[in-house]
Every structure is written in structure tokens, then in C-alpha cells.
Short mmCIF file of C-alpha atoms in Angstrom, two decimals:
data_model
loop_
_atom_site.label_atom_id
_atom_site.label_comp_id
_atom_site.label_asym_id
_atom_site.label_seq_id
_atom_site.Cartn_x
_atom_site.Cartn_y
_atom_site.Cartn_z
CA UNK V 3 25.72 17.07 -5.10
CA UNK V 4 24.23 20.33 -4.44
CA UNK V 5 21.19 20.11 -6.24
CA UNK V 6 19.82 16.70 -5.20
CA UNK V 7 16.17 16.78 -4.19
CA UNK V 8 14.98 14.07 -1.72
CA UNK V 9 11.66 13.85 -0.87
CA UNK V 10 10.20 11.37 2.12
CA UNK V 11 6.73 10.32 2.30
CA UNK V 12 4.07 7.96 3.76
CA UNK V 13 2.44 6.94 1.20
CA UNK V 14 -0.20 4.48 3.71
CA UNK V 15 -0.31 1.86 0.88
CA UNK V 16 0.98 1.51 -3.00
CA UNK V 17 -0.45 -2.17 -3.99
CA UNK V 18 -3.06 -0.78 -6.30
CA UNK V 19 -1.00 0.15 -9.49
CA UNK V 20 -3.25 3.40 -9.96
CA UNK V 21 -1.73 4.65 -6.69
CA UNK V 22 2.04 3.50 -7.58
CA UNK V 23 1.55 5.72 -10.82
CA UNK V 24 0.35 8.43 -8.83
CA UNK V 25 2.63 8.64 -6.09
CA UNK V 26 5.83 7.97 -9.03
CA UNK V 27 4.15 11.31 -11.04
CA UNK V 28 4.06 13.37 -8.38
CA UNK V 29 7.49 12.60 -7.35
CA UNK V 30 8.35 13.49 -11.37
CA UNK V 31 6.98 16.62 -10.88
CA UNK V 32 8.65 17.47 -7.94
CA UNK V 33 12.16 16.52 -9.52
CA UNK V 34 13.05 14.09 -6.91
CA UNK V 35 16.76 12.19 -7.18
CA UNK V 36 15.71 10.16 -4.29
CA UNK V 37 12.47 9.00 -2.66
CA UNK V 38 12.19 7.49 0.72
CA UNK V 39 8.76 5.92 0.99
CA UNK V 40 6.71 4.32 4.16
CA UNK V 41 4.07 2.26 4.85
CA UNK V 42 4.26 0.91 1.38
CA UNK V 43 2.22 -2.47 3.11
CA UNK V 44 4.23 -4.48 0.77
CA UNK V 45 4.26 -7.92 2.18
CA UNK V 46 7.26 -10.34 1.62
CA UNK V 47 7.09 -12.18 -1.56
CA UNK V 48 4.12 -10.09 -3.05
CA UNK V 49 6.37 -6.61 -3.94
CA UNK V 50 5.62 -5.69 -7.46
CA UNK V 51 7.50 -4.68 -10.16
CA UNK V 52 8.30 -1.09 -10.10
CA UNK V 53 8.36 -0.77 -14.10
CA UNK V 54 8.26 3.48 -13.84
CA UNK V 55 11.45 4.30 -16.17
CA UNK V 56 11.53 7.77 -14.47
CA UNK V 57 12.80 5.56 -11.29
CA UNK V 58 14.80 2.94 -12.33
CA UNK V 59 16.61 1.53 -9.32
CA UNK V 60 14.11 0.25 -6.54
CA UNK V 61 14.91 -0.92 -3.11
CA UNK V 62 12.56 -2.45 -0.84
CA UNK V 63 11.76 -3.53 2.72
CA UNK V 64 8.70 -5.66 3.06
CA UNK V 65 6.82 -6.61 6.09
CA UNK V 66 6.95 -10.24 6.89
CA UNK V 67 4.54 -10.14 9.41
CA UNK V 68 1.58 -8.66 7.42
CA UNK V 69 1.16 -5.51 5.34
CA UNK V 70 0.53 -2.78 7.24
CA UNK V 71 4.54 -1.81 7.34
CA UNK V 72 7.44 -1.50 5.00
CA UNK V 73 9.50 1.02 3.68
CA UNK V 74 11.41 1.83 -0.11
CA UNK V 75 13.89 3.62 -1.73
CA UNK V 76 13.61 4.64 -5.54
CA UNK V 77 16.77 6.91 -7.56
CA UNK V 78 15.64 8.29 -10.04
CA UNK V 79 16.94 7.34 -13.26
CA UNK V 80 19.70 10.74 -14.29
CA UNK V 81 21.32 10.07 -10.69
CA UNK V 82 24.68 8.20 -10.78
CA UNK V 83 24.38 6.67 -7.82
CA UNK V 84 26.06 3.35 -7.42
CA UNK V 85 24.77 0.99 -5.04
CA UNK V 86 27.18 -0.97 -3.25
CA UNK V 87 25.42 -2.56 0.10
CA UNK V 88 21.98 -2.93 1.48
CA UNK V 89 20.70 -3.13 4.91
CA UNK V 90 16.80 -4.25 5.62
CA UNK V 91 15.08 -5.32 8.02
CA UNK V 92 12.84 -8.15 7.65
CA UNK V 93 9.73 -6.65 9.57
CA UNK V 94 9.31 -3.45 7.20
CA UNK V 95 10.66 -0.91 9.50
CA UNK V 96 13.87 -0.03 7.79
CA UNK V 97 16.07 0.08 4.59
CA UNK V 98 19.33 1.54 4.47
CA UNK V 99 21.49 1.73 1.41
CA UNK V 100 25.28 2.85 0.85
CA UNK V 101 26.60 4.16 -2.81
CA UNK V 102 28.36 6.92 -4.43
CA UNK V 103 27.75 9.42 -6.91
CA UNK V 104 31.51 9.97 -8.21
CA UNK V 105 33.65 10.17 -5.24
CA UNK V 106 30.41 11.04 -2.65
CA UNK V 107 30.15 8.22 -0.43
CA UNK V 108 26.58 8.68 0.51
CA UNK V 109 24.14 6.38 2.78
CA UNK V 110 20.18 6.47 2.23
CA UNK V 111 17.59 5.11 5.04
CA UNK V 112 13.95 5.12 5.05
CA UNK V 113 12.37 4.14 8.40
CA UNK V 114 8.98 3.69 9.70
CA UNK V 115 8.65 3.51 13.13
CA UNK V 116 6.27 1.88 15.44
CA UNK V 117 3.51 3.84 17.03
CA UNK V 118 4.36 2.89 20.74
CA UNK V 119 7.77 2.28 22.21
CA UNK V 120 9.58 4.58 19.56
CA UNK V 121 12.15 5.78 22.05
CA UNK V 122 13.26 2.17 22.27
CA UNK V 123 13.08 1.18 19.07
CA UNK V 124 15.00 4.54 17.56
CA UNK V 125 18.23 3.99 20.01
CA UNK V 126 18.07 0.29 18.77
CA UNK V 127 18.12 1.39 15.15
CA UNK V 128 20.27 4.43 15.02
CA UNK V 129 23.15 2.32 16.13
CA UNK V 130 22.63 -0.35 13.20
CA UNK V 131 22.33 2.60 10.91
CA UNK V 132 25.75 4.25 12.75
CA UNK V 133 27.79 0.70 11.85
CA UNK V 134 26.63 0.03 8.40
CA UNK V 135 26.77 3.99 7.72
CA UNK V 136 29.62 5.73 4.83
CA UNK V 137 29.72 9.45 3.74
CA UNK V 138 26.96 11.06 4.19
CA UNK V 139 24.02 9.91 5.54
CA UNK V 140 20.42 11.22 4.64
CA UNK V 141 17.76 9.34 7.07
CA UNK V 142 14.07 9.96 6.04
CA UNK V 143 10.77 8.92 7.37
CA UNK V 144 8.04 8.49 9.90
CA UNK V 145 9.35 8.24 13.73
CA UNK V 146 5.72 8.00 15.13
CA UNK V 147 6.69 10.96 17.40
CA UNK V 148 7.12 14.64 17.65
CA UNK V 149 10.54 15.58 18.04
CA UNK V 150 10.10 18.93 19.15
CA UNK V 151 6.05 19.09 20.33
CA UNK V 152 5.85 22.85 20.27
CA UNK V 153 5.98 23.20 16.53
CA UNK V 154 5.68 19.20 15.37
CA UNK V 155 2.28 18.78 16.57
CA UNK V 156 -1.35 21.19 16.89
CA UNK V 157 -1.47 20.64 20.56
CA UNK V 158 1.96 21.44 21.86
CA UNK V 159 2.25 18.42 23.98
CA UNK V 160 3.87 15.11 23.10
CA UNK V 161 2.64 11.48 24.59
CA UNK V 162 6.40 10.68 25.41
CA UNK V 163 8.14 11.72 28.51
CA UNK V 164 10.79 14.86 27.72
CA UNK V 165 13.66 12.10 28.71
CA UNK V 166 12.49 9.98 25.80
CA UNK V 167 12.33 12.66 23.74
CA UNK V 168 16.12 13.54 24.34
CA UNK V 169 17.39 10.30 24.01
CA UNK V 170 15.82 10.72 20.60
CA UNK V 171 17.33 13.58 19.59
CA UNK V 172 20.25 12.55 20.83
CA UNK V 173 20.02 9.04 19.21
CA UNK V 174 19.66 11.00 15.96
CA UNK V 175 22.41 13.75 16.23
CA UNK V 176 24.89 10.79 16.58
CA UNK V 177 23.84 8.62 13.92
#
């Protein structure tokens, strides 16, 4: 358990099978056990086949109201994980997924967050993720916001109110 390498990214797009091969190499290089991936604009229905051996285990939340969303998980192919339960939400935003690797009880999620009410939406998602949650929990993604605007962002300043941010934050230290 204490060298697994996760990696999160938004990758803005992986229908073109050029850009799935790219984004699966580099995360080869960087020896990644687990990828969370956004804004994969998979649509329901139209998700290829992820036929990389490096990653052999593919999870996947597409967007049922168009493209521009959705969210995976890939393990790569030397991690024992064993998947026992999924969790996905039909609109692309989220994908959570509980397994082990031997006797660690461990809980993935990949999110992608709107870009305007993310307060709300977090503290109406961290809560799902809280119930369905086992073990561990490592929660990767893109919230759409700056959690701490001093060093998250070039100007210093967020757009959200410093109450929102705190329910955030605190929204995330209990899930």
C-alpha cells in the first residue's frame, strides 16, 4: 500500500483514439496504479473500449445529457485491487468505486464538478460518497473552485464567498 501512485487529471476529451493512447502512455510512464480522469465527454451508450493492457480494469461515468462531462477510473493491470461495488452518477459528474487490495478496504472517486453552484453541489455529493464509502477513501478531481485562493489560483481571490468556501472544506474533511 505504500507505494501506490494515483494520478488525477482532466483530460477535456478522450473520443479520438490518438488521444486515449496518449493520455494511457503518459500515465505508463508515470507508473500510475490508479487514474482518476475528467471530462472524458463520453456520452452514454457511445464509451469505447478501453483495449490498453497496461490498464485493464475500466470504470466509467458517462454524461447522459451530452458530452461535455463524465468522469473514469482505470487500475492498472499489477494492482490487486478487487472491485466489489460501484457508485455513478448518471449525469457524468461522479464515479466512486469500493475494493481491496488484500485486507485494504479502499474507496476510489473521480468527480467533476460544475462550474457554478459548486458549494451546493459538493455538500450534496460528499454525503453520497460518506454512505457508500469503506477503508480508505482517495477522492480525485476537478471541484471548479479554489479551495484555498491564496496559493490555488494567480490572482489570490476566489469568485465564491469565504462561507462557501468553508462549507467546502469542511464538506471534504468529513467525507
Amino acid at each position: 500500500m505504500a507505494d501506490i501512485r494515483i494520478c488525477t487529471f482532466n483530460v477535456k476529451g478522450m473520443n479520438v483514439p490518438a488521444k486515449r493512447s496518449q493520455i494511457c502512455s503518459t500515465l505508463k510512464k508515470q507508473k500510475v496504479n490508479f487514474a482518476l480522469l475528467q471530462e472524458t465527454h463520453f456520452r452514454s451508450g457511445h464509451v469505447p473500449i478501453m483495449s490498453k493492457l497496461t490498464f485493464n480494469q475500466w470504470f466509467h461515468a458517462p454524461s447522459c445529457s451530452g458530452s461535455s462531462r463524465g468522469v473514469s477510473i482505470a487500475i492498472h493491470k499489477n494492482t490487486p485491487m478487487v472491485v466489489s461495488s460501484t457508485l455513478l452518477d448518471d449525469d457524468g459528474r461522479y464515479l466512486f468505486i469500493m475494493g481491496s487490495i488484500g485486507t485494504h478496504v479502499i474507496t476510489l472517486g473521480s468527480i467533476y464538478a460544475p462550474n457554478i453552484g459548486q458549494a451546493d453541489w459538493l455538500c450534496r455529493i460528499l454525503p453520497v460518497l460518506r454512505d457508500f464509502a469503506e477503508g480508505t477513501v482517495i477522492l480525485g478531481g476537478d471541484a471548479n473552485v479554489a479551495l484555498d485562493p491564496l496559493i490555488d489560483s494567480s490572482k489570490g481571490t476566489s469568485s465564491l464567498s469565504y462561507g462557501a468556501l468553508r462549507r467546502i472544506r469542511s464538506g471534504l474533511a468529513s467525507a
